[in-house]
mmCIF file of C-alpha atoms in Angstrom:
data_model
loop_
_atom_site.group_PDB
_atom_site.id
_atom_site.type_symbol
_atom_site.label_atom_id
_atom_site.label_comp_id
_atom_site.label_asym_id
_atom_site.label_seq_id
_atom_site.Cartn_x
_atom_site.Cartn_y
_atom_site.Cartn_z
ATOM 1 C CA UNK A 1 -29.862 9.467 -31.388
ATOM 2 C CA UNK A 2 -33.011 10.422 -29.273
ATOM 3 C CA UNK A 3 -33.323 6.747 -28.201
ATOM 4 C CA UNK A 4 -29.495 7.231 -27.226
ATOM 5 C CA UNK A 5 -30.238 10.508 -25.117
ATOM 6 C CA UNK A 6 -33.418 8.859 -23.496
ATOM 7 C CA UNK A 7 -31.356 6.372 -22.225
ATOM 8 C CA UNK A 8 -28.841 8.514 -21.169
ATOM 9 C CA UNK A 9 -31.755 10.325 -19.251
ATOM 10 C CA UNK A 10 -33.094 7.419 -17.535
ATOM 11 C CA UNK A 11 -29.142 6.118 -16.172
ATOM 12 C CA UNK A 12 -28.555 9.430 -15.327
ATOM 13 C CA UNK A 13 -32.001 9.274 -12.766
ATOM 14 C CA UNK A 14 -31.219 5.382 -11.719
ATOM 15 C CA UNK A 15 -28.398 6.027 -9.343
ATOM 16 C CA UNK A 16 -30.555 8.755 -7.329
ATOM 17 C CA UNK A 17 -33.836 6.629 -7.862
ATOM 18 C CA UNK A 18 -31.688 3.774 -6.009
ATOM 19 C CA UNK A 19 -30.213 6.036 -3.360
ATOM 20 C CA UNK A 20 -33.636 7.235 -2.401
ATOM 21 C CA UNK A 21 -35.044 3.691 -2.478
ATOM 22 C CA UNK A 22 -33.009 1.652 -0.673
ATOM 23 C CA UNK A 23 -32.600 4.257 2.374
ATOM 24 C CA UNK A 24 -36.416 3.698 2.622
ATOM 25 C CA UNK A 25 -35.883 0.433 2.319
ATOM 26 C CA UNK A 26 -33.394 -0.042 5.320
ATOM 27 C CA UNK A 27 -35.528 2.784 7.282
ATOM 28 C CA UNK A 28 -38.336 0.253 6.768
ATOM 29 C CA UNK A 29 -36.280 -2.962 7.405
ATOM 30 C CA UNK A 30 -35.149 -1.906 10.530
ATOM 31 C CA UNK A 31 -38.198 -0.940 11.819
ATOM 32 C CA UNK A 32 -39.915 -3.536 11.591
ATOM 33 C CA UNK A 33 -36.789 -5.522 12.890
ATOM 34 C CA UNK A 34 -36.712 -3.145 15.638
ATOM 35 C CA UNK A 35 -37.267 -6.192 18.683
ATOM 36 C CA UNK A 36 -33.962 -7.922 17.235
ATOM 37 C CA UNK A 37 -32.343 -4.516 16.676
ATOM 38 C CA UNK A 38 -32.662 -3.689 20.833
ATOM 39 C CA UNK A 39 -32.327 -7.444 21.636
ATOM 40 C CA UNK A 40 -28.574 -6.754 19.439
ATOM 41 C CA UNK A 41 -27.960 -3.805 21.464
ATOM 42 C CA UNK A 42 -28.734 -4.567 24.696
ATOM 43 C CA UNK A 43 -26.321 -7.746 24.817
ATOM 44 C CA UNK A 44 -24.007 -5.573 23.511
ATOM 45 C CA UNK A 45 -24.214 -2.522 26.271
ATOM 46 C CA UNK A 46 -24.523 -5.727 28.860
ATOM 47 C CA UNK A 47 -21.009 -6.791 27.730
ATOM 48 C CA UNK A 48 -19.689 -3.220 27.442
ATOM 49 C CA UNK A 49 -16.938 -2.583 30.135
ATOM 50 C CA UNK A 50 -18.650 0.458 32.817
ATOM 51 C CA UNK A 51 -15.759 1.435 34.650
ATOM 52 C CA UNK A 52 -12.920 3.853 33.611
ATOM 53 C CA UNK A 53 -9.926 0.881 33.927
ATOM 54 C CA UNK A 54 -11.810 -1.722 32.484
ATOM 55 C CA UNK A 55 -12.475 0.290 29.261
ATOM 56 C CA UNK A 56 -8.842 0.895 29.013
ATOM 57 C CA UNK A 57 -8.217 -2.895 29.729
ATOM 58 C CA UNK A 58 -10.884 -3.270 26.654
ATOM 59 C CA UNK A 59 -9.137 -0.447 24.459
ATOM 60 C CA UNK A 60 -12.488 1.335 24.066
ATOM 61 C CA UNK A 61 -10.875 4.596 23.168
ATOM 62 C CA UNK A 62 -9.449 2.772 19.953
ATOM 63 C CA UNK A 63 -12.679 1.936 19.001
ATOM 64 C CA UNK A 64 -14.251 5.075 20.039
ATOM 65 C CA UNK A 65 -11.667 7.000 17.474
ATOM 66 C CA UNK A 66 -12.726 4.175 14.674
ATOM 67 C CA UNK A 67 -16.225 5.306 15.004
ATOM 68 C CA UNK A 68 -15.521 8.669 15.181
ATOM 69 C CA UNK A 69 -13.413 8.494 12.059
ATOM 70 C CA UNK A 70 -16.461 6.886 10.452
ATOM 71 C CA UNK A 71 -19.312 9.117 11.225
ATOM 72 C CA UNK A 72 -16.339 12.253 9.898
ATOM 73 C CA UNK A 73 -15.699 10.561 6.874
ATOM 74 C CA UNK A 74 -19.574 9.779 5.984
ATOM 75 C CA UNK A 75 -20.559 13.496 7.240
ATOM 76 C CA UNK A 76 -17.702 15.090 4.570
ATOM 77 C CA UNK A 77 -19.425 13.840 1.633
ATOM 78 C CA UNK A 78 -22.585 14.739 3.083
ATOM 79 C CA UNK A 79 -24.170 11.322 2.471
ATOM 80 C CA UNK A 80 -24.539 10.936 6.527
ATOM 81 C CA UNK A 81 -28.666 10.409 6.158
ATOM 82 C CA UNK A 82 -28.267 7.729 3.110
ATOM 83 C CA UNK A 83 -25.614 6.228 5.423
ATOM 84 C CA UNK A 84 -27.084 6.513 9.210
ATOM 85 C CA UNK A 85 -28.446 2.327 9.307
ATOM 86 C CA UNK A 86 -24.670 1.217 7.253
ATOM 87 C CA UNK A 87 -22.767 3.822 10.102
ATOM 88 C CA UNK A 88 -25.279 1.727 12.775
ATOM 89 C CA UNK A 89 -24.188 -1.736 11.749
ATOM 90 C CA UNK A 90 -20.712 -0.820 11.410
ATOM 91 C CA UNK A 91 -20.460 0.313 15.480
ATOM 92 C CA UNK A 92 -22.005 -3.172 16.088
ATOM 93 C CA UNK A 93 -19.507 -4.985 14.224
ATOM 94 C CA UNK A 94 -16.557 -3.040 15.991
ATOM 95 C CA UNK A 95 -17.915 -3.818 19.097
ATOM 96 C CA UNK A 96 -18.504 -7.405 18.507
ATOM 97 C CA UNK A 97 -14.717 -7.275 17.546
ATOM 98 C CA UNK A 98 -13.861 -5.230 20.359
ATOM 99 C CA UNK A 99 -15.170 -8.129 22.498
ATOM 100 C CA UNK A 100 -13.048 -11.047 20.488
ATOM 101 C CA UNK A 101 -10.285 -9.117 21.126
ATOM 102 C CA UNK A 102 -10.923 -8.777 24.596
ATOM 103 C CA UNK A 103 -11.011 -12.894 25.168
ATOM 104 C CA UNK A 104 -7.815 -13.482 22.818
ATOM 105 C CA UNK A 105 -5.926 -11.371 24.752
ATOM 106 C CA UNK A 106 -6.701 -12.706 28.330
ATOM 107 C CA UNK A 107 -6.524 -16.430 26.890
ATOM 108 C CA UNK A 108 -3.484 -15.349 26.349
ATOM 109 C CA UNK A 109 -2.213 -14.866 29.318
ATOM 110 C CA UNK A 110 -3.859 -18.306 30.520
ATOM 111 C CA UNK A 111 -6.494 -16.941 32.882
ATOM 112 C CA UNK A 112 -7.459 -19.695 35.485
ATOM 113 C CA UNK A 113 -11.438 -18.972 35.559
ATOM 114 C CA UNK A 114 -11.331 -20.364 32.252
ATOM 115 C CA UNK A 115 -15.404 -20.847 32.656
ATOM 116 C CA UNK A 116 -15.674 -17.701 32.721
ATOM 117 C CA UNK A 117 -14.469 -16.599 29.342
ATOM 118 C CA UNK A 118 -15.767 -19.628 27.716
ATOM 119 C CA UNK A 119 -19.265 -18.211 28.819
ATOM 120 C CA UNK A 120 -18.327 -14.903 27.846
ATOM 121 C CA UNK A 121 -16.988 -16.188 24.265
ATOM 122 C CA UNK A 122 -20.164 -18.315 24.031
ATOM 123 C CA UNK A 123 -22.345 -14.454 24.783
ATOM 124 C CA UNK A 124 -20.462 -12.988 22.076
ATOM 125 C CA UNK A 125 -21.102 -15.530 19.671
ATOM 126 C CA UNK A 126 -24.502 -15.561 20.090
ATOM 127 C CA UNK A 127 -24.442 -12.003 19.905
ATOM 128 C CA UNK A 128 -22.931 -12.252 16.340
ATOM 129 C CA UNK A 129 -25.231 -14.879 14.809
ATOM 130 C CA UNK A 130 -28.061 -12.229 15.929
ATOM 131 C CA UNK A 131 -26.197 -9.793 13.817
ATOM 132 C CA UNK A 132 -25.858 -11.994 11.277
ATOM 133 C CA UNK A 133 -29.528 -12.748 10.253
ATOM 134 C CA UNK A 134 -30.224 -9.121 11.153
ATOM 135 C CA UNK A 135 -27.977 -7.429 8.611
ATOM 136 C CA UNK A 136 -27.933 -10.348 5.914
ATOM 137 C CA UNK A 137 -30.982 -8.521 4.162
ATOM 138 C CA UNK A 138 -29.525 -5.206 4.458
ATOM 139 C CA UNK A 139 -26.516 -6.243 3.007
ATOM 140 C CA UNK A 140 -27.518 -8.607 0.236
ATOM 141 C CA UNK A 141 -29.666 -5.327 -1.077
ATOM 142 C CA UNK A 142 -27.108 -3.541 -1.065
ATOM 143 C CA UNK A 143 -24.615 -5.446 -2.782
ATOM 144 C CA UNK A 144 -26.839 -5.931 -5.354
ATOM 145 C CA UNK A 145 -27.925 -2.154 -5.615
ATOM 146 C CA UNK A 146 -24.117 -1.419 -5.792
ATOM 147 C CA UNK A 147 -23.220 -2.940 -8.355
ATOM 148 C CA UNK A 148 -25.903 -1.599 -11.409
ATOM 149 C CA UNK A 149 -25.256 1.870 -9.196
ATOM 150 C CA UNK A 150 -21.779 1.739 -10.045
ATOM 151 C CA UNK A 151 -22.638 0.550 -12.959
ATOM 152 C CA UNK A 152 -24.655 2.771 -14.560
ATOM 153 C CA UNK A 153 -22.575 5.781 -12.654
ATOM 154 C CA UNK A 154 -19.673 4.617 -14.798
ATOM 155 C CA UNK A 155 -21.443 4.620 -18.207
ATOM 156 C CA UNK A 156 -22.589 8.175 -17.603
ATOM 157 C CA UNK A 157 -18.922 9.301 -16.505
ATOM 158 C CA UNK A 158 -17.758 7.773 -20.293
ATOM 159 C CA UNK A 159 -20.742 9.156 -21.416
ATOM 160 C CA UNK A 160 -19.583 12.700 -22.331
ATOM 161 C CA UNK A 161 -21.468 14.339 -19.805
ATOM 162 C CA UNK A 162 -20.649 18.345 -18.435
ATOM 163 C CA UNK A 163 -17.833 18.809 -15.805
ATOM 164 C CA UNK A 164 -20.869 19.626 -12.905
ATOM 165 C CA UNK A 165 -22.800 16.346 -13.881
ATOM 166 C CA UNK A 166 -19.386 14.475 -14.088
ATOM 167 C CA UNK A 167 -18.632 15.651 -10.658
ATOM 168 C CA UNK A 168 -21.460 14.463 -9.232
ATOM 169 C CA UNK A 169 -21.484 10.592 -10.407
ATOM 170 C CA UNK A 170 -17.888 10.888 -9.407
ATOM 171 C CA UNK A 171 -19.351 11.230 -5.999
ATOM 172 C CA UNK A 172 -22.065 8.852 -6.707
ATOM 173 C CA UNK A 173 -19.177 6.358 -7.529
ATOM 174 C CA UNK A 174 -17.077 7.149 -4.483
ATOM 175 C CA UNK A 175 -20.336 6.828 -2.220
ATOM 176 C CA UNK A 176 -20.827 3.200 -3.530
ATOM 177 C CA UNK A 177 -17.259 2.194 -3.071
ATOM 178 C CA UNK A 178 -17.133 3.655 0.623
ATOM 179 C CA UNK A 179 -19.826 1.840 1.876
ATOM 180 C CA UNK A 180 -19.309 -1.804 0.192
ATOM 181 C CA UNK A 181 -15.855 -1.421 0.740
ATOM 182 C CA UNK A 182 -16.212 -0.404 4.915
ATOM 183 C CA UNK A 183 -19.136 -3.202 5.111
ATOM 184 C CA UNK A 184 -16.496 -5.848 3.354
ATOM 185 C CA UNK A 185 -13.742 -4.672 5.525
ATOM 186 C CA UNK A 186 -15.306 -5.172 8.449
ATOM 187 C CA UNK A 187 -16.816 -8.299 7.527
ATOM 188 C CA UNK A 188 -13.483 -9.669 7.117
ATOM 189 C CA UNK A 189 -11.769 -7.844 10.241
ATOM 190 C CA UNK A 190 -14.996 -9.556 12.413
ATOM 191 C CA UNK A 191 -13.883 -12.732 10.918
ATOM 192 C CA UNK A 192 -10.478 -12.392 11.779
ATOM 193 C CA UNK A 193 -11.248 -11.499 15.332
ATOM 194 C CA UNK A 194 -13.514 -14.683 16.221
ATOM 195 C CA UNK A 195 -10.441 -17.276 14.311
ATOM 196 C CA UNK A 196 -7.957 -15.372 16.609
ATOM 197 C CA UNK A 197 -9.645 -16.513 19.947
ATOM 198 C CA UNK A 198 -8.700 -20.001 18.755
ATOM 199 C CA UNK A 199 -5.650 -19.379 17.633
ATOM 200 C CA UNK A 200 -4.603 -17.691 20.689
ATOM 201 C CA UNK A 201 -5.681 -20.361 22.686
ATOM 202 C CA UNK A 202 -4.008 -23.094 20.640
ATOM 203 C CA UNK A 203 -0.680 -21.252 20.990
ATOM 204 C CA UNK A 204 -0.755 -20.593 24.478
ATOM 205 C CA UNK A 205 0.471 -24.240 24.730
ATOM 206 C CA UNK A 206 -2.359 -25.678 26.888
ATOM 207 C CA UNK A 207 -1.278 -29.370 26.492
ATOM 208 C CA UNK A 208 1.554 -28.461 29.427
ATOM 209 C CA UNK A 209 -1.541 -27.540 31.611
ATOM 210 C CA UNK A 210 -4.024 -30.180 33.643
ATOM 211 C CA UNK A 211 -6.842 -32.498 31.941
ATOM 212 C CA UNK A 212 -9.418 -30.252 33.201
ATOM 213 C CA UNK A 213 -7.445 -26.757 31.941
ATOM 214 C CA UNK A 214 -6.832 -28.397 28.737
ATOM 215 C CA UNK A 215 -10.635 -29.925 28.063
ATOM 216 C CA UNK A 216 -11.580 -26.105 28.685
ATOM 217 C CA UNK A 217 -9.221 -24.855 25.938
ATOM 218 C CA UNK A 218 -10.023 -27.486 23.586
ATOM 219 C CA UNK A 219 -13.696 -26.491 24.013
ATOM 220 C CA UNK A 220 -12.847 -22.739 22.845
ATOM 221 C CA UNK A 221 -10.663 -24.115 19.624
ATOM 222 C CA UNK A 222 -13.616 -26.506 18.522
ATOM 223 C CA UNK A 223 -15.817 -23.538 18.959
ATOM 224 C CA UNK A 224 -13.352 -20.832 17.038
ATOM 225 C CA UNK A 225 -13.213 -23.141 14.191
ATOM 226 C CA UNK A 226 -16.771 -21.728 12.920
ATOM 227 C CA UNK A 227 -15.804 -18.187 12.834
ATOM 228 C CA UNK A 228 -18.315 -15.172 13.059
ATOM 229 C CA UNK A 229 -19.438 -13.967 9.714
ATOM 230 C CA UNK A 230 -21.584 -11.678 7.890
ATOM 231 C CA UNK A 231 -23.480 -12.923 5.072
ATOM 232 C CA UNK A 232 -25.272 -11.236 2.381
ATOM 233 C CA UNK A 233 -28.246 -13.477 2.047
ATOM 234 C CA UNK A 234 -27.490 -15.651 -0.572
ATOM 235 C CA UNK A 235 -24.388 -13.984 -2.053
ATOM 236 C CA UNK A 236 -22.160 -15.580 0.706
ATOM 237 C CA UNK A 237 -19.543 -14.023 3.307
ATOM 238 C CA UNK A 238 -18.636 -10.615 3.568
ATOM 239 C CA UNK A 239 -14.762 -10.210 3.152
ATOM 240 C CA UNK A 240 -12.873 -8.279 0.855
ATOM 241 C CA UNK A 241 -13.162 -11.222 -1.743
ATOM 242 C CA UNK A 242 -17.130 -9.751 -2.108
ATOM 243 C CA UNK A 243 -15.855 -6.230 -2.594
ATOM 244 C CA UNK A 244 -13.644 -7.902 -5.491
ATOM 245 C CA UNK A 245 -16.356 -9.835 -6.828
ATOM 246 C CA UNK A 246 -19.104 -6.991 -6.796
ATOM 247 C CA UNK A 247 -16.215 -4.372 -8.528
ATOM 248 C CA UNK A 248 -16.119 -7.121 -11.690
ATOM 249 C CA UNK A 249 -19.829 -7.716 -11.543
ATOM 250 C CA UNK A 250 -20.321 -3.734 -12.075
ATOM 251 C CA UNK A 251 -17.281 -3.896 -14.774
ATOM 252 C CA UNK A 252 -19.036 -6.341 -16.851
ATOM 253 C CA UNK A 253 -22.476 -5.188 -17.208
ATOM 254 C CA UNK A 254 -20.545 -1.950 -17.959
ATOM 255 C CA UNK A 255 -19.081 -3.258 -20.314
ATOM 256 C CA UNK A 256 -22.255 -4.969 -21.430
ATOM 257 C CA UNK A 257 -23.917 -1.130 -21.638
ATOM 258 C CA UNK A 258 -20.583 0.764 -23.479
ATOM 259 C CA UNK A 259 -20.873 -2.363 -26.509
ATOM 260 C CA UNK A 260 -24.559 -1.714 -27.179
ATOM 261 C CA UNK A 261 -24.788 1.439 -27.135
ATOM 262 C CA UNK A 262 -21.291 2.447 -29.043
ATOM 263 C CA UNK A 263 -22.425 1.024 -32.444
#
């Protein structure tokens, strides 16, 4: 029984130890990634529409109320400090997609300075492969962190613990699935975004256009057909499929944890 209650003890400390370290660890990361960081942000800002009509042309105030909506949700549960670098990478992946969006909808409308929005798409994909090996690390760590924090967060809730400790691994638990399940989300809608520009321009039926009009085109399809990702280093694309796969990860070692220690 005291073996029992000492490792109740030490679960009960792992999901604040791993709070505490991996915001120290991101603080850290990002500092000393802090050249690529302002490299990131700076093409961004350089793409970033300046006058009034052009950011309504972009539909900044759609993102503006996205980011807004994040920084109010992370605030409410008071986890806004653990959550400041994830609530930083998630503005740069709206804004990458706020820039996608921006060239499907004027390929659309089969702009005739085509050079200049296969330049622009060619800026923005660069722009995302720098966020991709910036925030691979980030990510990977915490994926992995996620899952034994849910983990052990849901042996302690089936654990028979008081009503105040059970309410706070409850929030424990809902901190975890907020941020993997924004960072998967938004993997998958930045995705989406970069396959749209060459759907859009597929559909905008280019073959009735001239040779030169159409070799453009075709250049923006062959380049679509790699769409921007986010990776976590060696766990693979973020989507939603990752959200799904870290969920059963944290289910089975669970599982693992509630069949040893029952008998």
């Amino acid at each position: 029984m005291g073996n029992f209650s000492s490792f109740l003890d030490a679960t009960a400390l792992a999901p604040c130890i791993g709070f505490c370290l991996l915001s120290e660890f991101k603080l850290f990361y990002y500092w000393i990634n802090s050249k690529e960081l302002v490299h990131l942000v700076e093409g961004l800002q350089d793409l970033f529409p300046k006058t009034e009509e052009s950011q309504k042309i972009y539909g900044v105030e759609i993102y503006l109320k996205r980011v807004l909506r994040l920084g109010i949700v992370y605030r409410c549960t008071a986890a806004g400090g653990y959550f400041s670098c994830d609530i930083f990478m998630f503005n740069i992946i709206l804004l990458i997609c706020m820039n996608f969006n921006y060239i499907e909808a004027n390929i659309g409308k089969k702009p005739k300075d085509m050079d200049k929005f296969i330049k622009y798409h060619q800026r923005v994909l660069q722009i995302s492969k720098l966020a991709y090996e910036v925030f691979s690390i980030p990510i990977l760590v915490n994926f992995i962190s996620s899952i034994f924090i849910i983990c052990f967060v849901s042996f302690q809730v089936t654990a028979n613990v008081p009503p105040v400790e059970l309410f706070k691994y409850i929030l424990f638990f809902l901190f975890e699935i907020m941020q993997i399940g924004t960072t998967c989300f938004l993997g998958e809608q930045m995705a989406t975004c970069s396959r749209n520009v060459g759907k859009m321009a597929f559909e905008q039926e280019w073959w009735e256009e001239d040779v030169h009009f159409q070799k453009k085109t075709l250049f923006i399809i062959e380049r679509s057909q790699k769409p921007a990702i986010l990776v976590a280093r060696g766990f693979g694309a973020v989507s939603l499929e990752s959200f799904s796969d870290i969920m059963t990860k944290s289910y089975q070692f669970f599982v693992c944890l509630r069949h040893v220690y029952s008998e």
